[in-house]
Amino acid sequence: MAGLSLKCGDCGTLLKSVEEAQEHAEMTKHSNFVESTEAVLNLVCSDCGKPCRSETERDIHTKRTGHTEFMDKTAEAAKPISLEVSKSKDDLDVEGGDDGSGIEKGDMVVPEVNQQLLSELEEMGFPKERAVRALHFSGNVSLEAAANWIVENENDPDIDKMPMVPAGSKKSEPPKQPLTPEEIRMKQQELRERARKKKEEEEKCMEREREKERIRVGRELLEAKRIEEENERKRLLALRKAEKEEEKRAREKIRQKLEEDKAERRRKLGLPPETSNAATPSAPPVEAKKSFLPVRPATKAEQMRECLRTLKQNHKDDDAKVKTAFNTLLTFVKNVALNPDEEKFRKIRLTNASFQERVGKLKGGIEFLELCGFEKIGGGEYLHLVREKVDIPVLHSAGNELNSAINNPFFGVL
């Protein structure tokens, strides 16, 4: 079977003619070519009609234009390759003069080129004359080949002159000698240097963008840390204040208990009770002054504290049971605060024996959970906290009160 292409044994490139093989050899110094039954790929864009000879060329066209549909016409364009070198221009002219066609050698016209490729080159900013010349001398096969021809021949004095070919001629040979190996090497070095500089510039721009992003993220992290530290400081101050108030109330109750014990001992000894002359006259004005002050409603934190104080006072003889109740309540509150979306942490079965033993039977335990947002459902069988009613600040306040009750030795003493 006759070969459909020439395959470079060094790099595997498929070539359609001997002329292309010669050009490939001049550019790459490859000399090992064999006939191949594999046809050169011919993918035609369904949107604009541009032919693509390789998968790489098709991907570049898709990336640049967004066209994704291609028709595979490889089989239609495939034909046996001729291993004969095409005749020279002079021979063609002589044969053209002998065939009696009537075309005169002096008639020169602008060569025909792919109008789609011509429009794309003009959109890239190249003059029409340069674009026509590039398409004509690059074989009129692809935009990439024409652009490479312009780069290689940009210093030619006639690069912006419209090329002319004899009338009826479809393709003419380039009017200049092929580049020498040294010129090819210099052009390749120049292209590599341009690509390197472009890549360095892109990397610098990307590095500047990354640095800006790092600065922005750093500022956001610092601001978030500052806010978190400020909230923690406020929480600690509120906790210390509550502890001091609790200690003050405990000391006052201890002082009152001592006064009562002292009065009881004096009564048993038959001594008259002590009176405070200084405090008696001053008491009515204070009471009168207090009667004019507005009554401030108890906050939710104070209500929680009172529930815990009631629970401890009702079971002050059993510290282990009180501590177990406080730790159980703290576990319920902590689980909901850390996992507000978990249904199992927001629903408590009141008939559960363990819950009844730890919290349910103790006065103030269920009331504390209700202050946290739990509600009785199912005829009073369950305590349930609806997801939409989960209030994280309230849960944090409940946790602070429980920690204070557990760690403060004076909590609910009297």
Short mmCIF file of N, CA and C in Angstrom, two decimals, residues 268 298 405:
data_model
loop_
_atom_site.label_atom_id
_atom_site.label_comp_id
_atom_site.label_asym_id
_atom_site.label_seq_id
_atom_site.Cartn_x
_atom_site.Cartn_y
_atom_site.Cartn_z
N LYS A 268 -29.79 33.05 126.04
CA LYS A 268 -29.68 31.91 126.96
C LYS A 268 -29.02 32.30 128.27
N ALA A 298 -34.73 41.14 87.08
CA ALA A 298 -33.58 40.23 87.15
C ALA A 298 -33.19 39.77 85.75
N ALA A 405 -20.33 28.29 90.08
CA ALA A 405 -20.94 27.52 91.16
C ALA A 405 -20.08 26.32 91.54
#
